[in-house]
Coordinates of C-alpha atoms and ligand atoms in Angstrom, one line a residue:
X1 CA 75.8 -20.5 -13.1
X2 CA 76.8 -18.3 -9.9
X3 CA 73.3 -18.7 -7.5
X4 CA 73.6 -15.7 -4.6
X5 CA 72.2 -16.6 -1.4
X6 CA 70.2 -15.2 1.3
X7 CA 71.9 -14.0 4.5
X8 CA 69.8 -14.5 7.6
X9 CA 71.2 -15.3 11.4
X10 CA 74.8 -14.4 10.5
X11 CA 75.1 -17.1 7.7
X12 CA 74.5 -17.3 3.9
X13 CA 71.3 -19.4 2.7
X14 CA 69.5 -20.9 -0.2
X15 CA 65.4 -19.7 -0.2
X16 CA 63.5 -22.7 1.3
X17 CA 61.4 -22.1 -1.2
X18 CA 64.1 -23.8 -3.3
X19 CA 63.1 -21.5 -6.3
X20 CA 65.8 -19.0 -8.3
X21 CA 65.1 -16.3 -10.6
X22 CA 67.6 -15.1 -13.4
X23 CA 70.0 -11.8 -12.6
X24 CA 70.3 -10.1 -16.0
X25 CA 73.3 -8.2 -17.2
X26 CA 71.9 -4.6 -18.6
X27 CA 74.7 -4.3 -20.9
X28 CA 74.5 -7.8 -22.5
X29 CA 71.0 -8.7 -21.9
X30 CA 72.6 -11.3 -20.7
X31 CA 71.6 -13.9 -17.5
X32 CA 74.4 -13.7 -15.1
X33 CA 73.6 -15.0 -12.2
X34 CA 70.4 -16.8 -10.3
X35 CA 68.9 -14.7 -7.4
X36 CA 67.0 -16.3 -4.1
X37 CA 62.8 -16.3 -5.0
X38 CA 62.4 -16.0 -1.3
X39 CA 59.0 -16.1 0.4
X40 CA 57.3 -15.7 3.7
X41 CA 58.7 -19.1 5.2
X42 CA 62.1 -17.1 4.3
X43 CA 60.9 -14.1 6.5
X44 CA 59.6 -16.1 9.2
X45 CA 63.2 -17.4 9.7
X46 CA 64.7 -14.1 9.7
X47 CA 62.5 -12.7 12.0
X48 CA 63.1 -15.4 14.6
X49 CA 67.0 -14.6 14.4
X50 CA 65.7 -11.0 14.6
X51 CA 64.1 -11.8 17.5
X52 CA 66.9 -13.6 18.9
X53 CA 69.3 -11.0 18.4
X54 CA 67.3 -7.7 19.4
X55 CA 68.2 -7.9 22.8
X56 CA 71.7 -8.6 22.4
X57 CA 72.4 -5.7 20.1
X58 CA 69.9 -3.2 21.3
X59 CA 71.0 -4.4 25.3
X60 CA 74.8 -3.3 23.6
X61 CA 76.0 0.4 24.7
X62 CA 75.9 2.9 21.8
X63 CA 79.6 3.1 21.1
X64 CA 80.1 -0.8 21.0
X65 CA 77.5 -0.5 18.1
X66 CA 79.1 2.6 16.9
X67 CA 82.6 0.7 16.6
X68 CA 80.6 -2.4 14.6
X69 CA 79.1 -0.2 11.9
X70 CA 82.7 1.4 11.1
X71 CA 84.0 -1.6 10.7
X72 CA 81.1 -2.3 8.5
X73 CA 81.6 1.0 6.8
X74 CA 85.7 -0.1 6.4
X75 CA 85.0 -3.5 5.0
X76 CA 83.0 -2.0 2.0
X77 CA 86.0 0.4 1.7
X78 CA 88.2 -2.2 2.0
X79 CA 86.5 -4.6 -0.9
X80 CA 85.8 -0.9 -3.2
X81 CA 86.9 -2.2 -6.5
X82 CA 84.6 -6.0 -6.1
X83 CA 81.4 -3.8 -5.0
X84 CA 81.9 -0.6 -7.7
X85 CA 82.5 -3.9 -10.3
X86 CA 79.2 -5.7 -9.0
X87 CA 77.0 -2.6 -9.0
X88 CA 78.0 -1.5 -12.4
X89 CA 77.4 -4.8 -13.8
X90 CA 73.9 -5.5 -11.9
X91 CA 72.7 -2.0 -12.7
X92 CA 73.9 -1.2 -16.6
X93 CA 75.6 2.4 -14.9
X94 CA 78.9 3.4 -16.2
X95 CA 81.8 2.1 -13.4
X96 CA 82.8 5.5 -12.9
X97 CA 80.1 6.5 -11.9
X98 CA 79.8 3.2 -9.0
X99 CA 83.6 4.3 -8.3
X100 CA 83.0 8.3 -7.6
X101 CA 79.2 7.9 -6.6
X102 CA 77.2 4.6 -5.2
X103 CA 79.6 3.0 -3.3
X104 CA 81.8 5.9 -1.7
X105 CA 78.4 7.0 -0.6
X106 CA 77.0 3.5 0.8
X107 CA 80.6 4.0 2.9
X108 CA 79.7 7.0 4.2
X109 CA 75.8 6.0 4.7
X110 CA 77.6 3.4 7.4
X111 CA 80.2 5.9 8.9
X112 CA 78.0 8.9 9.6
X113 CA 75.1 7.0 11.4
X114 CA 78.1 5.2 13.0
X115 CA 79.1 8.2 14.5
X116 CA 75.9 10.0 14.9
X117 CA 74.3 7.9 17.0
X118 CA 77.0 8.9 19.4
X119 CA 76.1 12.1 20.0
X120 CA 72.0 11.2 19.9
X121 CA 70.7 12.9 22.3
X122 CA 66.9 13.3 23.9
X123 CA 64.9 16.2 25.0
X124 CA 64.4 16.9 28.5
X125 CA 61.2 19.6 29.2
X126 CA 61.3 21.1 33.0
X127 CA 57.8 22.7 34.1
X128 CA 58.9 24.9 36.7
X129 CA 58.1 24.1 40.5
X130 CA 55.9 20.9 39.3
X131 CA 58.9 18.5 37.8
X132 CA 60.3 17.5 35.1
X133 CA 59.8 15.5 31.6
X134 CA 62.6 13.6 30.3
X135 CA 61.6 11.3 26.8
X136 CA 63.7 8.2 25.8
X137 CA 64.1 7.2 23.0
X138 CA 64.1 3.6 22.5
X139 CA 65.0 1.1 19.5
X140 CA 61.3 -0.2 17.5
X141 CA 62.5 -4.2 17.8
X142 CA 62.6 -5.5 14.3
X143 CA 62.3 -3.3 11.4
X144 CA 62.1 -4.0 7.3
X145 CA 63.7 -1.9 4.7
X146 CA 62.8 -2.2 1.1
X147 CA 65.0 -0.7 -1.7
X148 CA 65.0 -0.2 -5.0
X149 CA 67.5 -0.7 -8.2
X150 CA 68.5 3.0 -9.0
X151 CA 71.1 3.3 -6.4
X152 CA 71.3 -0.3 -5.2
X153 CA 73.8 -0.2 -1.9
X154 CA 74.0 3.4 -1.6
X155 CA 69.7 3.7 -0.8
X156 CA 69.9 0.0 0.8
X157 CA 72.7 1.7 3.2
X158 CA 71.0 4.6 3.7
X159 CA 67.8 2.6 5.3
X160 CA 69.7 -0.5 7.2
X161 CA 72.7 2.3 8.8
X162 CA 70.3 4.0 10.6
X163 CA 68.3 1.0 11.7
X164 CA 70.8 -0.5 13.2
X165 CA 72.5 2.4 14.8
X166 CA 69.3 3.1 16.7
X167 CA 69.4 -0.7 17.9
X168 CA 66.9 -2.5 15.7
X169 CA 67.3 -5.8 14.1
X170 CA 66.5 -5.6 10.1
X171 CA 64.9 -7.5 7.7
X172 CA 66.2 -6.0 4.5
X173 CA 65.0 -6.7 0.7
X174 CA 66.9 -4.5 -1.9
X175 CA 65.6 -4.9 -5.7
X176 CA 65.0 -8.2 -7.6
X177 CA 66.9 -6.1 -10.4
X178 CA 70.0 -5.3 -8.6
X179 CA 70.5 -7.6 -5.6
X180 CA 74.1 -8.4 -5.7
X181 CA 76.1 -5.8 -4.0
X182 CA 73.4 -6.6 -1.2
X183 CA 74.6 -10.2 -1.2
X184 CA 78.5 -9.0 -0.9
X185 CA 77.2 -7.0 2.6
X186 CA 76.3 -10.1 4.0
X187 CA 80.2 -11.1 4.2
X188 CA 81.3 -7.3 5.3
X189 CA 78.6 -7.9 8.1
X190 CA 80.0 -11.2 9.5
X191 CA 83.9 -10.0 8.9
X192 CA 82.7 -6.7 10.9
X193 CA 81.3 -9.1 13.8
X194 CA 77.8 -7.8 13.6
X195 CA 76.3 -10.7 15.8
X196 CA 73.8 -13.2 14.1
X197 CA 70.4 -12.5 13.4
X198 CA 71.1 -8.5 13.6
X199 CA 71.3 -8.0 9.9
X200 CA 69.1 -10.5 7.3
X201 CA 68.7 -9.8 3.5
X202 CA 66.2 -11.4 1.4
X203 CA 66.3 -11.5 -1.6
X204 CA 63.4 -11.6 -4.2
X205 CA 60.3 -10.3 -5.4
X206 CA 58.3 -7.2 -4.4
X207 CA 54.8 -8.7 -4.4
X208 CA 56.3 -12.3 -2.7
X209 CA 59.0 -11.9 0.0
X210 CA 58.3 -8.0 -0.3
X211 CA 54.8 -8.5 0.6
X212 CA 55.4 -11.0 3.2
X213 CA 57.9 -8.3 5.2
X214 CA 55.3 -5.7 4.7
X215 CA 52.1 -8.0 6.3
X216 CA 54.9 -9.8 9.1
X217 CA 52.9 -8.6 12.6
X218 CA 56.4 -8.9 14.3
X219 CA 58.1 -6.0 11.8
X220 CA 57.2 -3.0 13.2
X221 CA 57.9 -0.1 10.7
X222 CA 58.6 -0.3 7.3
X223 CA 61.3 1.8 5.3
X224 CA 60.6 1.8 1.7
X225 CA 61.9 3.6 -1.5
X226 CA 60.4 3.3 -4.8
X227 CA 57.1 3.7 -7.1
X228 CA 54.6 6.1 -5.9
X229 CA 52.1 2.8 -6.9
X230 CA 54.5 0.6 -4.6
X231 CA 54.3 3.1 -2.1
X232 CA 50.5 3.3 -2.2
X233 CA 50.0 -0.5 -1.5
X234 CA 52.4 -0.9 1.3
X235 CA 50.6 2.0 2.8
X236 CA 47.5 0.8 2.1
X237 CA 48.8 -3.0 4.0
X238 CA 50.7 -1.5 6.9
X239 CA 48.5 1.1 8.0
X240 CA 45.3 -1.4 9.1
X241 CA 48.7 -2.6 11.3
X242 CA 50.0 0.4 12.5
X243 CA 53.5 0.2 11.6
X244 CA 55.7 2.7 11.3
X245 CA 56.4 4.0 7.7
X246 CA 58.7 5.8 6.2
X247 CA 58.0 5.9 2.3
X248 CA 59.9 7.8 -0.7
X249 CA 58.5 8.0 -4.1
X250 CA 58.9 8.7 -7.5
X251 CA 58.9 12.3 -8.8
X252 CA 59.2 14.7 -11.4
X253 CA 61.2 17.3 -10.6
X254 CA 61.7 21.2 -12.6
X255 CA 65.0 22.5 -13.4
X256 CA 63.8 26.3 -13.6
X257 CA 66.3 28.5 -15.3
X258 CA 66.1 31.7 -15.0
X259 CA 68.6 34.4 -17.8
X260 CA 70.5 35.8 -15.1
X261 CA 71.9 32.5 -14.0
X262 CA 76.0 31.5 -14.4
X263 CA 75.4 30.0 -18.0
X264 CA 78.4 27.9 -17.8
X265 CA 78.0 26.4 -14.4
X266 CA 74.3 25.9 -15.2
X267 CA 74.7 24.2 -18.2
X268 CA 77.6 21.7 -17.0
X269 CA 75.0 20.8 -14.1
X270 CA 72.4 20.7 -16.4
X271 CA 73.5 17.7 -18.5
X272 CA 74.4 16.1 -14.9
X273 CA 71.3 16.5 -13.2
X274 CA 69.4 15.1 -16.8
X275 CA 71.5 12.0 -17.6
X276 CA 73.1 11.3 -14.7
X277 CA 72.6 7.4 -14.0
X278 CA 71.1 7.4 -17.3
X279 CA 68.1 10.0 -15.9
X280 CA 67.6 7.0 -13.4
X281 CA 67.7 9.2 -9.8
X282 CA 64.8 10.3 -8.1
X283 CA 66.3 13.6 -8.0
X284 CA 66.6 14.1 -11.7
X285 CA 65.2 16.9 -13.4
X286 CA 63.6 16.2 -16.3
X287 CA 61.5 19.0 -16.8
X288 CA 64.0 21.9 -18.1
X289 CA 61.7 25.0 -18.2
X290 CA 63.7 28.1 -19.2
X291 CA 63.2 31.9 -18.9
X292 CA 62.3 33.0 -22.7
X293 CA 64.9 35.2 -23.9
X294 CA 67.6 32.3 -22.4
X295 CA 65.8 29.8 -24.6
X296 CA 67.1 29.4 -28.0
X297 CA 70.6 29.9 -26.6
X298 CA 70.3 27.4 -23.8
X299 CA 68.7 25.1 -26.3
X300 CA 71.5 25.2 -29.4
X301 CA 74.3 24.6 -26.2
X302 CA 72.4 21.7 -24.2
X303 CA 71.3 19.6 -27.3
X304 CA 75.0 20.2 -29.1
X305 CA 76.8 18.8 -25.6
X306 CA 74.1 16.4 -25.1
X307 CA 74.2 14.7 -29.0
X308 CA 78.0 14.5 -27.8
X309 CA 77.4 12.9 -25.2
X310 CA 78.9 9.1 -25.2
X311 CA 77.0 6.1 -24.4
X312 CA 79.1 3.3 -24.3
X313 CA 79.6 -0.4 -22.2
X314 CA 79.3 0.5 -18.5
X315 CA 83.3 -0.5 -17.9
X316 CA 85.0 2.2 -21.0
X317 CA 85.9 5.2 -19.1
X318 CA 84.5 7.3 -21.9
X319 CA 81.4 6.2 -20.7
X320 CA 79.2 9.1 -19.5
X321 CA 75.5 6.6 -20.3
X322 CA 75.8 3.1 -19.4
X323 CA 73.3 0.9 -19.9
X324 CA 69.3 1.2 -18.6
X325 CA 68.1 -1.5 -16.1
X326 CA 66.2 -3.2 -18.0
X327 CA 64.6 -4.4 -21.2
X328 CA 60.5 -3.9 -19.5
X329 CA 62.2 -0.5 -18.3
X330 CA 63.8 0.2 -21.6
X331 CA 60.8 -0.7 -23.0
X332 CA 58.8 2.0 -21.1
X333 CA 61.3 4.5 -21.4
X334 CA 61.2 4.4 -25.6
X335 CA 56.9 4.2 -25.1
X336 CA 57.2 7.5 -23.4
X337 CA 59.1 9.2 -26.5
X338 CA 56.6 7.6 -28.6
X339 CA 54.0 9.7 -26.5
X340 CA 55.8 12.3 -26.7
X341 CA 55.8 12.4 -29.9
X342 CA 51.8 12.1 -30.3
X343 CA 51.4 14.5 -27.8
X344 CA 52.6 17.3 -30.4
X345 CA 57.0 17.2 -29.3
X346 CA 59.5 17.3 -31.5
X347 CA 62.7 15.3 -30.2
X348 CA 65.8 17.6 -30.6
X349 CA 68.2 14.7 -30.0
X350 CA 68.3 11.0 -29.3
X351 CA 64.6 9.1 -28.9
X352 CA 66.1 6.0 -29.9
X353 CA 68.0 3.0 -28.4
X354 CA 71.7 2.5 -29.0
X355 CA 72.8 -1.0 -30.2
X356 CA 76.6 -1.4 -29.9
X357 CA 79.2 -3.9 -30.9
X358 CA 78.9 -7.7 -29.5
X359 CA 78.8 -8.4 -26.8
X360 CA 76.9 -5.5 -25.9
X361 CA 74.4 -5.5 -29.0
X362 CA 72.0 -6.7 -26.9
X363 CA 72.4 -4.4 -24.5
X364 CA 69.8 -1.6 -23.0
X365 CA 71.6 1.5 -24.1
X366 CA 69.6 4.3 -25.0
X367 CA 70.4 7.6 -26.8
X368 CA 69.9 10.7 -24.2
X369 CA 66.6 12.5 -25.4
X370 CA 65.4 16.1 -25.5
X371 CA 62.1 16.8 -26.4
X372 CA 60.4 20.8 -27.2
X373 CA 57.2 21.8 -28.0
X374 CA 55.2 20.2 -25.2
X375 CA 52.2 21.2 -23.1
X376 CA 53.3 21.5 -19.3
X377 CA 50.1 19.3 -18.5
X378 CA 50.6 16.9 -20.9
X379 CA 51.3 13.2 -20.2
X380 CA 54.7 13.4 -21.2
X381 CA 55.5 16.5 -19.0
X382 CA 53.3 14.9 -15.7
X383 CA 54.5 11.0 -15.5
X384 CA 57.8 9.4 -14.2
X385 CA 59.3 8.2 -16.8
X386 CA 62.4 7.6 -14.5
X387 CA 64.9 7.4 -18.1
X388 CA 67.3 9.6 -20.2
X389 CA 64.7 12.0 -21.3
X390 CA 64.1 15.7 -20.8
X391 CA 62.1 18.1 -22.1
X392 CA 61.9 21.8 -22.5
X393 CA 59.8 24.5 -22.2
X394 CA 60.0 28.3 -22.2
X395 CA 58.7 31.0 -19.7
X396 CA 57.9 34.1 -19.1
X397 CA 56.8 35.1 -15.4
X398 CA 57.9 33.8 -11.8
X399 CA 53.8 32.7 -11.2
X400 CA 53.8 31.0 -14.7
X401 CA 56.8 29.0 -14.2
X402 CA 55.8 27.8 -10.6
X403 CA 51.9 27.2 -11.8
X404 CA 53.9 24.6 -13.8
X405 CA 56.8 23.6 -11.7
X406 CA 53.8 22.6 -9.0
X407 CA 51.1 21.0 -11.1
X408 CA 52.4 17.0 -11.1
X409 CA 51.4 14.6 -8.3
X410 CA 54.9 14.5 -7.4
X411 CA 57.1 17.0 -4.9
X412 CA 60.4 15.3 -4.5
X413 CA 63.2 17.9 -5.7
X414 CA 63.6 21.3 -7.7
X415 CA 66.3 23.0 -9.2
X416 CA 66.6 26.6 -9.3
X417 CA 69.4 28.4 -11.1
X418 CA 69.4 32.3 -10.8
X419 CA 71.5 35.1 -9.4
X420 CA 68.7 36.9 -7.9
X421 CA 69.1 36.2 -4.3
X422 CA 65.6 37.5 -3.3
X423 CA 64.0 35.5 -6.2
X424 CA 66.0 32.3 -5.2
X425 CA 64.4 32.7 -1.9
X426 CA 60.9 33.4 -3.0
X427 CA 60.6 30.7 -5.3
X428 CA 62.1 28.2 -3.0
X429 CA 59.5 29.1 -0.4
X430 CA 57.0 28.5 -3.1
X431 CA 58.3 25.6 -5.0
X432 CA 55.8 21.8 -3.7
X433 CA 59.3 20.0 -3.2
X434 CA 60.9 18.4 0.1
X435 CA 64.7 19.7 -1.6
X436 CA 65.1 22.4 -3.4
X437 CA 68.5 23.0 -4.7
X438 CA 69.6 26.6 -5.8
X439 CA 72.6 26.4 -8.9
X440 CA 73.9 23.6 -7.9
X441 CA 72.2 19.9 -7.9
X442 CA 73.0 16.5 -6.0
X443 CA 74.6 18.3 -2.8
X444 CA 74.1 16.1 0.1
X445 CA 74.7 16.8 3.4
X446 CA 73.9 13.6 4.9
X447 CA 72.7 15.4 8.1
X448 CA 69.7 17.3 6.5
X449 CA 66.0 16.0 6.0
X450 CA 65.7 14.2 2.4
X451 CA 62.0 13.5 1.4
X452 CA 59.1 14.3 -0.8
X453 CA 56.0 16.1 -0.1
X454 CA 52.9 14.9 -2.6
X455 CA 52.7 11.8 -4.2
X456 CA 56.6 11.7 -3.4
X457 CA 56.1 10.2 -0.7
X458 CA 55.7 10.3 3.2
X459 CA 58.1 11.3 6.1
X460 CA 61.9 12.2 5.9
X461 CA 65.5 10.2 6.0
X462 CA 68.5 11.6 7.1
X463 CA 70.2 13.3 9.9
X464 CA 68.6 13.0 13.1
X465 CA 64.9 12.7 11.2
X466 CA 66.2 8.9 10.6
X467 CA 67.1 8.2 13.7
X468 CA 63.9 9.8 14.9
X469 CA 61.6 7.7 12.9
X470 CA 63.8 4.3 14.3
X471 CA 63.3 4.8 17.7
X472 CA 59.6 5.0 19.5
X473 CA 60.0 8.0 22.1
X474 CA 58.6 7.7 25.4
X475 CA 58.0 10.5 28.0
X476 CA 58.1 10.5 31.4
X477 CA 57.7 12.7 34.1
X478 CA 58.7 13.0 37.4
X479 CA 57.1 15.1 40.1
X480 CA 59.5 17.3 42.1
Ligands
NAD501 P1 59.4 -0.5 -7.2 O1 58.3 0.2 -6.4 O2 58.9 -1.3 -8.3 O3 60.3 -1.5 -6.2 C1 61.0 -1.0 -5.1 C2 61.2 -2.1 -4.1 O4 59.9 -2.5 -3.6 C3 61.8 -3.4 -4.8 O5 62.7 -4.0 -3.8 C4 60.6 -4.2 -5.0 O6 60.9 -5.6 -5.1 C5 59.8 -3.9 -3.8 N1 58.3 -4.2 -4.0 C6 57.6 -4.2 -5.1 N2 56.3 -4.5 -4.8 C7 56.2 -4.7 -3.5 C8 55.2 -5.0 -2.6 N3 53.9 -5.2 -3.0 N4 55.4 -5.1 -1.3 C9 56.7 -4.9 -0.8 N5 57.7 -4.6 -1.6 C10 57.5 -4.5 -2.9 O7 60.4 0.6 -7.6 P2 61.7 0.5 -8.6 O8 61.2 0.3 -10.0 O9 62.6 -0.5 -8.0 O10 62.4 1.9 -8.4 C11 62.1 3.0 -9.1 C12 61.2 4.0 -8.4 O11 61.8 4.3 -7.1 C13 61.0 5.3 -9.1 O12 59.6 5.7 -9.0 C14 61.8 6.3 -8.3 O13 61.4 7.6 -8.4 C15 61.7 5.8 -6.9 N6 62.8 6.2 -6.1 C16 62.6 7.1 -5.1 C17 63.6 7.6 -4.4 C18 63.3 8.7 -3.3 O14 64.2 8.8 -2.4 N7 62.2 9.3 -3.2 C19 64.9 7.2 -4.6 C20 65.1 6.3 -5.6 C21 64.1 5.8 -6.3

């Protein structure tokens, strides 16, 4: 069986640990592949090639490393169809999805911080007849990004681009779930002529190698994306350290629909912003709460298109669900309808798992789920369940709807779809979110500041905020 190595100092690597873990197919249930079990002797190497290597790449001008990462950026273009195949396969989502979504995007991810650390600028702040202050801002040294398996390359990108365009050296770790289109950047990397030692990916577990990145003295900041919990631990590790953190979380984020919205439009981005990935993106909404007399209307429509909808092997083009990620996370997905379910809701559609014809019986397809009747504060309606399951509720006022939209933990994203301009902006104002979207869902503008506020985590990615948090700025100031 295929065994997919590390990639540390420019060179694939087995673990020295000398210990594998199995890579399962979410649409067979299926081992595929072994994966590194890497631990910290594994992250002491790659931080003496980081160490090596920091002043080589950070001592390079911006453009020369500007002209590396678009080559990196055009070998994932040029290998498109081998890394939309990989992802699909590690991850259970429908190819087309990989094809139109995750990878164009991990292209891009590489391209615009390519280019934007071209036109990085820093302040300059004159106080008048006394001098002036001038801040640089500076590369951290070796920095660790941590991924999850939702979006494998495309949030993996999003962290190491802009590490490396601001001139540190990275130790990376995507998912123990969805590692391989992390192992196929390891090639791009050394056809793109990123020097040695610049770029290292681990592979392995979160509370092993994961752990050992988090405690390593010499990493200082740590980007992260995944569980709120995670989160919570590497903050509670890093902080005694002061590193840098940068840390996005789970959420659980309202789609508020208000009756004067574009009913079609709405209800097309509806079912996106539900299922999409199989309901596995941060940005999901799975609370649906809908203005009252829009509700039995909206809910005949949504749960007609969404018992249409077709689950089916990741690689059929029909496909609009692939497979979940995994049986624990299937697992936890169907426990959540079960709660619903106790918790007084009534499941309009779906609430069960899908099994199809070999070879995919085994397979982690679930049926997409909506679920009425539920209290806002119940369980249901206020934990991740990070799955193909909605639920929906009706409202009445503007303060009812955001008393609920703002009662979780979380403040990642909300959705707003109305065609009252002066209510969009109130209510966005209002709404505990870091992105608030208004009738439309999953723009990106890979420029603006994407983050949570609450239990969704702690500072913001993108745009120059990214290249903010991997560079240290120093002031100084020279007397006229
Ligand atoms: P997770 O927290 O289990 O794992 C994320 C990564 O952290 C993995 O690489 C894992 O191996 C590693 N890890 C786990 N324990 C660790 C430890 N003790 N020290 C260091 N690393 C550790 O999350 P997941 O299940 O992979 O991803 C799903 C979660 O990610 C959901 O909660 C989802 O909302 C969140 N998410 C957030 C965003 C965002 O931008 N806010 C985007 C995508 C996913």
């Amino acid at each position: 069986m295929e065994k997919i190595k590390n990639f540390v100092n420019g060179e694939y690597c087995d673990p020295t640990t000398g210990q594998y873990i199995d890579n399962i197919e979410p649409a067979t249930g299926k081992v595929y592949c072994l994966i590194p079990n890497s631990g910290a002797g594994d992250v002491q190497i790659a931080v003496d090639a980081a160490e090596k290597a920091f002043p080589i790449w950070s001592g390079m001008s911006s453009t020369e490393r500007s002209a590396i990462l678009i080559r990196l950026s055009e070998g994932i273009e040029a290998h498109m169809d081998e890394f939309v195949q990989a992802e699909s396969r590690d991850n259970g989502k429908p190819v087309s999805l990989a094809a139109q979504v995750d990878i164009p995007r991990a292209v891009s991810n590489f391209h615009f911080f390519a280019t934007a650390i071209v036109h990085y600028a820093s302040e300059s702040h004159q106080m008048e007849g006394l001098g002036v202050n001038y801040t640089l801002r500076k590369p951290i040294g070796i920095v660790g990004c941590i991924s999850p398996w939702n979006l494998p390359l495309y949030l993996f990108s999003w962290k190491i681009a802009p590490a490396l365009a601001a001139g540190n050296c990275v130790i990376a770790k995507p998912s123990e779930i969805t590692p391989y289109t992390a192992y196929l950047l390891g090639k791009v990397a050394q056809e793109a002529g990123l020097p040695p030692g610049v770029l290292n990916i681990l592979h392995g577990e979160g509370h092993t190698v994961g752990d050992a990145i988090v405690k390593h003295p010499k990493i200082k900041a740590i980007s992260f994306t995944g569980g709120t919990s995670t989160g919570k631990y590497i903050a509670q590790t890093a902080a005694p350290m002061f590193k840098k953190l940068s840390l996005e979380l789970g959420g659980k984020n309202p789609n508020i629909i208000f009756a004067d919205c574009d009913f079609d439009d709405m209800l097309s981005t509806t079912l996106r912003s539900s299922f999409a990935n199989q309901g596995q993106i941060c940005l999901c909404g799975s609370r649906i709460f809908i203005e009252r007399p829009l509700y039995e209307k909206f809910k005949e429509a949504f749960v007609d298109r969404v018992s249409k909808t077709v689950v089916a092997p990741p690689m059929d083009p029909k496909a609009k669900l692939g497979a979940v990620v995994s049986k624990p996370h299937m697992e936890k997905v169907l426990s959540y309808i079960e709660l619903a379910k106790e918790e007084g809701g009534t499941v309009l559609t779906g609430g069960e798992r899908v099994i199809l014809e070999e070879p995919y019986d085994e397979g982690y397809f679930l049926r997409p789920t909506v679920i009425e009747g539920l209290a806002f504060d119940c369980r249901t309606n206020q934990e991740e369940i990070f799955g193909p399951v909605v639920t929906i509720t009706p409202f009445d006022t503007e303060e009812e709807v955001l008393m609920m939209a703002n009662s979780t933990q979380y403040g990642l994203s909300a959705t707003l779809w109305t065609s009252d301009l002066k209510r969009a902006h109130r209510m966005a104002n209002e709404i505990d979110a870091g992105i608030v979207w208004v009738n439309a869902w999953l723009v990106r503008d890979l420029r603006t500041p994407f983050g949570g506020v609450k239990a969704s985590g702690v500072g913001r990615e993108g745009g120059w905020e990214a290249l903010r948090f991997f560079t240290e700025a120093k002031n100084v100031f020279i007397k006229y």
